Amino acid sequence: MSQNEPMTPRGYDELLREFKFLKDVEKPRVNVEKQRAAELGDRSENAEYHAAKEKLRHIDKRLFYLNSMIQKAQMIDPSLLDHSRAHFGATITIMDVNTDEEFSYSICGTLESEPENGLISVHSPLARAMLGKEEGDEFSVQLPSGKKSYEVIGIGYTDIFSLKKNIRSEKDFGFK
């Protein structure tokens, strides 16, 4: 059984935008490159032809992946949810119970995540450990750096895309 892939409405729109660009613009462009290269003659030693074939392979793999994400997409608008518990789309402030160091994380979809910017995938160990917690709850989680214990000190909502630093554009979708 395939797992649902939660994402924000804007995340879903970005996913569709990349899929449509690759399918309707990039793949036809690279197909033309491949046809032009094939017209140059012997394909066995034709670097342009082999490069275009490789680009098409990458585009097809990415389209296959994006299509599977579209099929599994479960759109959730976190701004409409109650923020008394940690859930998809919530921004949770936690404190390391051993060091009193504070961290803020927003739980988002796989394709929306930027861990370096505090946007963590709903499937990550830390996000799974936080889900359902309320302010004041303590929890432990096994992280790559070892087992850590935290206390939830705040839960709120911040638009995920206001926190993103790496919003991709069409030039990032291409295979030039």
mmCIF file of C-alpha atoms in Angstrom:
data_model
loop_
_atom_site.group_PDB
_atom_site.id
_atom_site.type_symbol
_atom_site.label_atom_id
_atom_site.label_comp_id
_atom_site.label_asym_id
_atom_site.label_seq_id
_atom_site.Cartn_x
_atom_site.Cartn_y
_atom_site.Cartn_z
ATOM 1 C CA MET A 1 0.000 0.000 0.000
ATOM 2 C CA SER A 2 1.417 3.393 -0.943
ATOM 3 C CA GLN A 3 1.866 5.978 1.744
ATOM 4 C CA ASN A 4 0.160 9.362 1.472
ATOM 5 C CA GLU A 5 2.543 12.255 0.996
ATOM 6 C CA PRO A 6 1.307 15.326 2.896
ATOM 7 C CA MET A 7 2.105 18.692 1.365
ATOM 8 C CA THR A 8 0.846 22.245 1.460
ATOM 9 C CA PRO A 9 -1.296 23.548 -1.400
ATOM 10 C CA ARG A 10 1.625 25.719 -2.556
ATOM 11 C CA GLY A 11 3.982 22.731 -2.338
ATOM 12 C CA TYR A 12 1.582 20.784 -4.555
ATOM 13 C CA ASP A 13 1.431 23.680 -7.040
ATOM 14 C CA GLU A 14 5.247 23.785 -7.156
ATOM 15 C CA LEU A 15 5.335 20.024 -7.761
ATOM 16 C CA LEU A 16 2.868 20.352 -10.663
ATOM 17 C CA ARG A 17 4.814 23.299 -12.070
ATOM 18 C CA GLU A 18 8.036 21.275 -12.217
ATOM 19 C CA PHE A 19 6.241 18.230 -13.669
ATOM 20 C CA LYS A 20 4.556 20.285 -16.415
ATOM 21 C CA PHE A 21 7.779 22.134 -17.251
ATOM 22 C CA LEU A 22 9.765 18.911 -17.607
ATOM 23 C CA LYS A 23 7.013 17.187 -19.596
ATOM 24 C CA ASP A 24 5.941 20.065 -21.854
ATOM 25 C CA VAL A 25 9.137 22.105 -22.272
ATOM 26 C CA GLU A 26 12.320 20.321 -21.252
ATOM 27 C CA LYS A 27 11.654 16.818 -22.604
ATOM 28 C CA PRO A 28 10.587 18.068 -26.073
ATOM 29 C CA ARG A 29 13.629 20.389 -26.170
ATOM 30 C CA VAL A 30 16.020 17.542 -25.341
ATOM 31 C CA ASN A 31 14.262 15.264 -27.855
ATOM 32 C CA VAL A 32 15.018 17.850 -30.559
ATOM 33 C CA GLU A 33 18.667 17.920 -29.361
ATOM 34 C CA LYS A 34 18.802 14.137 -29.665
ATOM 35 C CA GLN A 35 17.257 14.144 -33.163
ATOM 36 C CA ARG A 36 19.694 16.812 -34.375
ATOM 37 C CA ALA A 37 22.618 14.872 -32.952
ATOM 38 C CA ALA A 38 21.372 11.647 -34.565
ATOM 39 C CA GLU A 39 21.333 13.377 -37.966
ATOM 40 C CA LEU A 40 25.077 13.986 -37.666
ATOM 41 C CA GLY A 41 25.773 10.371 -38.500
ATOM 42 C CA ASP A 42 27.394 7.481 -36.656
ATOM 43 C CA ARG A 43 25.694 7.267 -33.267
ATOM 44 C CA SER A 44 28.275 4.979 -31.702
ATOM 45 C CA GLU A 45 30.830 7.806 -31.406
ATOM 46 C CA ASN A 46 28.416 10.732 -31.277
ATOM 47 C CA ALA A 47 28.900 12.443 -27.879
ATOM 48 C CA GLU A 48 26.020 14.891 -28.406
ATOM 49 C CA TYR A 49 23.628 12.038 -29.144
ATOM 50 C CA HIS A 50 24.686 10.075 -26.047
ATOM 51 C CA ALA A 51 24.502 13.215 -23.874
ATOM 52 C CA ALA A 52 20.950 13.920 -25.068
ATOM 53 C CA LYS A 53 19.961 10.297 -24.418
ATOM 54 C CA GLU A 54 21.372 10.591 -20.890
ATOM 55 C CA LYS A 55 19.464 13.853 -20.285
ATOM 56 C CA LEU A 56 16.247 12.164 -21.436
ATOM 57 C CA ARG A 57 16.898 9.303 -19.038
ATOM 58 C CA HIS A 58 17.284 11.769 -16.153
ATOM 59 C CA ILE A 59 14.151 13.678 -17.176
ATOM 60 C CA ASP A 60 12.137 10.447 -17.363
ATOM 61 C CA LYS A 61 13.358 9.348 -13.927
ATOM 62 C CA ARG A 62 12.441 12.730 -12.440
ATOM 63 C CA LEU A 63 9.023 12.682 -14.156
ATOM 64 C CA PHE A 64 8.380 9.184 -12.806
ATOM 65 C CA TYR A 65 9.281 10.328 -9.270
ATOM 66 C CA LEU A 66 7.216 13.530 -9.497
ATOM 67 C CA ASN A 67 4.247 11.590 -10.884
ATOM 68 C CA SER A 68 4.386 9.156 -7.963
ATOM 69 C CA MET A 69 4.461 12.117 -5.535
ATOM 70 C CA ILE A 70 1.475 13.710 -7.313
ATOM 71 C CA GLN A 71 -0.482 10.450 -7.050
ATOM 72 C CA LYS A 72 0.297 10.135 -3.323
ATOM 73 C CA ALA A 73 -0.237 13.844 -2.573
ATOM 74 C CA GLN A 74 -2.449 14.679 0.363
ATOM 75 C CA MET A 75 -2.909 18.439 0.411
ATOM 76 C CA ILE A 76 -3.192 19.968 3.865
ATOM 77 C CA ASP A 77 -3.571 23.663 4.582
ATOM 78 C CA PRO A 78 -1.848 23.994 7.978
ATOM 79 C CA SER A 79 -3.122 27.547 8.483
ATOM 80 C CA LEU A 80 -6.601 26.079 9.052
ATOM 81 C CA LEU A 81 -5.526 23.579 11.735
ATOM 82 C CA ASP A 82 -5.612 23.862 15.525
ATOM 83 C CA HIS A 83 -2.093 24.526 16.777
ATOM 84 C CA SER A 84 -2.419 23.153 20.296
ATOM 85 C CA ARG A 85 -0.594 19.964 19.209
ATOM 86 C CA ALA A 86 2.374 19.328 16.922
ATOM 87 C CA HIS A 87 1.192 18.307 13.444
ATOM 88 C CA PHE A 88 2.007 18.705 9.769
ATOM 89 C CA GLY A 89 2.597 22.390 9.057
ATOM 90 C CA ALA A 90 3.127 23.418 12.678
ATOM 91 C CA THR A 91 6.224 25.254 13.840
ATOM 92 C CA ILE A 92 7.420 23.661 17.074
ATOM 93 C CA THR A 93 9.985 25.165 19.427
ATOM 94 C CA ILE A 94 11.775 22.555 21.489
ATOM 95 C CA MET A 95 14.451 22.692 24.154
ATOM 96 C CA ASP A 96 17.197 20.110 24.666
ATOM 97 C CA VAL A 97 16.583 19.022 28.280
ATOM 98 C CA ASN A 98 20.319 18.465 28.856
ATOM 99 C CA THR A 99 21.695 21.724 27.430
ATOM 100 C CA ASP A 100 18.666 24.088 27.515
ATOM 101 C CA GLU A 101 19.438 24.891 23.862
ATOM 102 C CA GLU A 102 16.326 25.844 21.868
ATOM 103 C CA PHE A 103 15.455 24.858 18.302
ATOM 104 C CA SER A 104 12.492 25.667 16.052
ATOM 105 C CA TYR A 105 11.296 23.300 13.362
ATOM 106 C CA SER A 106 8.396 23.390 10.947
ATOM 107 C CA ILE A 107 7.031 20.013 9.889
ATOM 108 C CA CYS A 108 6.471 19.881 6.139
ATOM 109 C CA GLY A 109 6.317 17.545 3.162
ATOM 110 C CA THR A 110 9.291 15.678 1.744
ATOM 111 C CA LEU A 111 9.685 17.974 -1.269
ATOM 112 C CA GLU A 112 9.210 21.098 0.854
ATOM 113 C CA SER A 113 11.831 20.216 3.456
ATOM 114 C CA GLU A 114 15.059 22.158 4.006
ATOM 115 C CA PRO A 115 16.509 20.777 7.242
ATOM 116 C CA GLU A 116 19.275 23.396 7.225
ATOM 117 C CA ASN A 117 16.525 26.045 7.429
ATOM 118 C CA GLY A 118 14.393 24.337 10.084
ATOM 119 C CA LEU A 119 11.948 22.731 7.624
ATOM 120 C CA ILE A 120 11.888 19.017 8.394
ATOM 121 C CA SER A 121 10.057 16.262 6.564
ATOM 122 C CA VAL A 122 7.037 14.771 8.292
ATOM 123 C CA HIS A 123 8.790 11.406 7.783
ATOM 124 C CA SER A 124 11.970 12.391 9.664
ATOM 125 C CA PRO A 125 12.633 10.771 13.055
ATOM 126 C CA LEU A 126 12.430 14.119 14.877
ATOM 127 C CA ALA A 127 9.120 15.091 13.232
ATOM 128 C CA ARG A 128 7.607 11.657 13.931
ATOM 129 C CA ALA A 129 8.661 11.972 17.582
ATOM 130 C CA MET A 130 7.067 15.431 17.873
ATOM 131 C CA LEU A 131 3.732 14.627 16.205
ATOM 132 C CA GLY A 132 0.830 14.885 18.646
ATOM 133 C CA LYS A 133 2.887 16.503 21.407
ATOM 134 C CA GLU A 134 1.601 19.534 23.312
ATOM 135 C CA GLU A 135 3.430 22.393 24.970
ATOM 136 C CA GLY A 136 5.195 21.055 28.086
ATOM 137 C CA ASP A 137 5.454 17.462 26.778
ATOM 138 C CA GLU A 138 8.847 15.781 26.872
ATOM 139 C CA PHE A 139 10.008 13.216 24.338
ATOM 140 C CA SER A 140 13.124 11.328 23.306
ATOM 141 C CA VAL A 141 14.277 10.521 19.823
ATOM 142 C CA GLN A 142 17.117 8.487 18.354
ATOM 143 C CA LEU A 143 19.041 10.786 16.015
ATOM 144 C CA PRO A 144 22.229 10.070 14.039
ATOM 145 C CA SER A 145 24.128 11.933 16.776
ATOM 146 C CA GLY A 146 22.584 9.706 19.479
ATOM 147 C CA LYS A 147 19.502 9.676 21.679
ATOM 148 C CA LYS A 148 18.262 13.156 22.581
ATOM 149 C CA SER A 149 15.544 14.327 24.958
ATOM 150 C CA TYR A 150 13.526 17.470 24.334
ATOM 151 C CA GLU A 151 10.680 19.457 25.841
ATOM 152 C CA VAL A 152 8.094 21.197 23.647
ATOM 153 C CA ILE A 153 8.085 24.862 24.669
ATOM 154 C CA GLY A 154 5.920 26.327 21.917
ATOM 155 C CA ILE A 155 3.679 25.408 19.002
ATOM 156 C CA GLY A 156 2.461 27.825 16.363
ATOM 157 C CA TYR A 157 2.062 28.364 12.670
ATOM 158 C CA THR A 158 4.463 30.018 10.246
ATOM 159 C CA ASP A 159 3.923 29.711 6.498
ATOM 160 C CA ILE A 160 6.466 27.160 5.261
ATOM 161 C CA PHE A 161 7.263 29.143 2.120
ATOM 162 C CA SER A 162 8.130 32.223 4.176
ATOM 163 C CA LEU A 163 10.895 30.092 5.756
ATOM 164 C CA LYS A 164 12.198 28.451 2.573
ATOM 165 C CA LYS A 165 15.472 29.713 1.193
ATOM 166 C CA ASN A 166 15.663 27.379 -1.818
ATOM 167 C CA ILE A 167 12.570 27.999 -3.923
ATOM 168 C CA ARG A 168 13.255 26.380 -7.274
ATOM 169 C CA SER A 169 12.551 28.091 -10.574
ATOM 170 C CA GLU A 170 12.231 26.709 -14.094
ATOM 171 C CA LYS A 171 15.960 27.174 -14.691
ATOM 172 C CA ASP A 172 16.533 24.759 -11.754
ATOM 173 C CA PHE A 173 14.209 22.158 -13.332
ATOM 174 C CA GLY A 174 16.135 21.923 -16.600
ATOM 175 C CA PHE A 175 18.847 19.547 -17.733
ATOM 176 C CA LYS A 176 21.074 21.844 -19.808
#
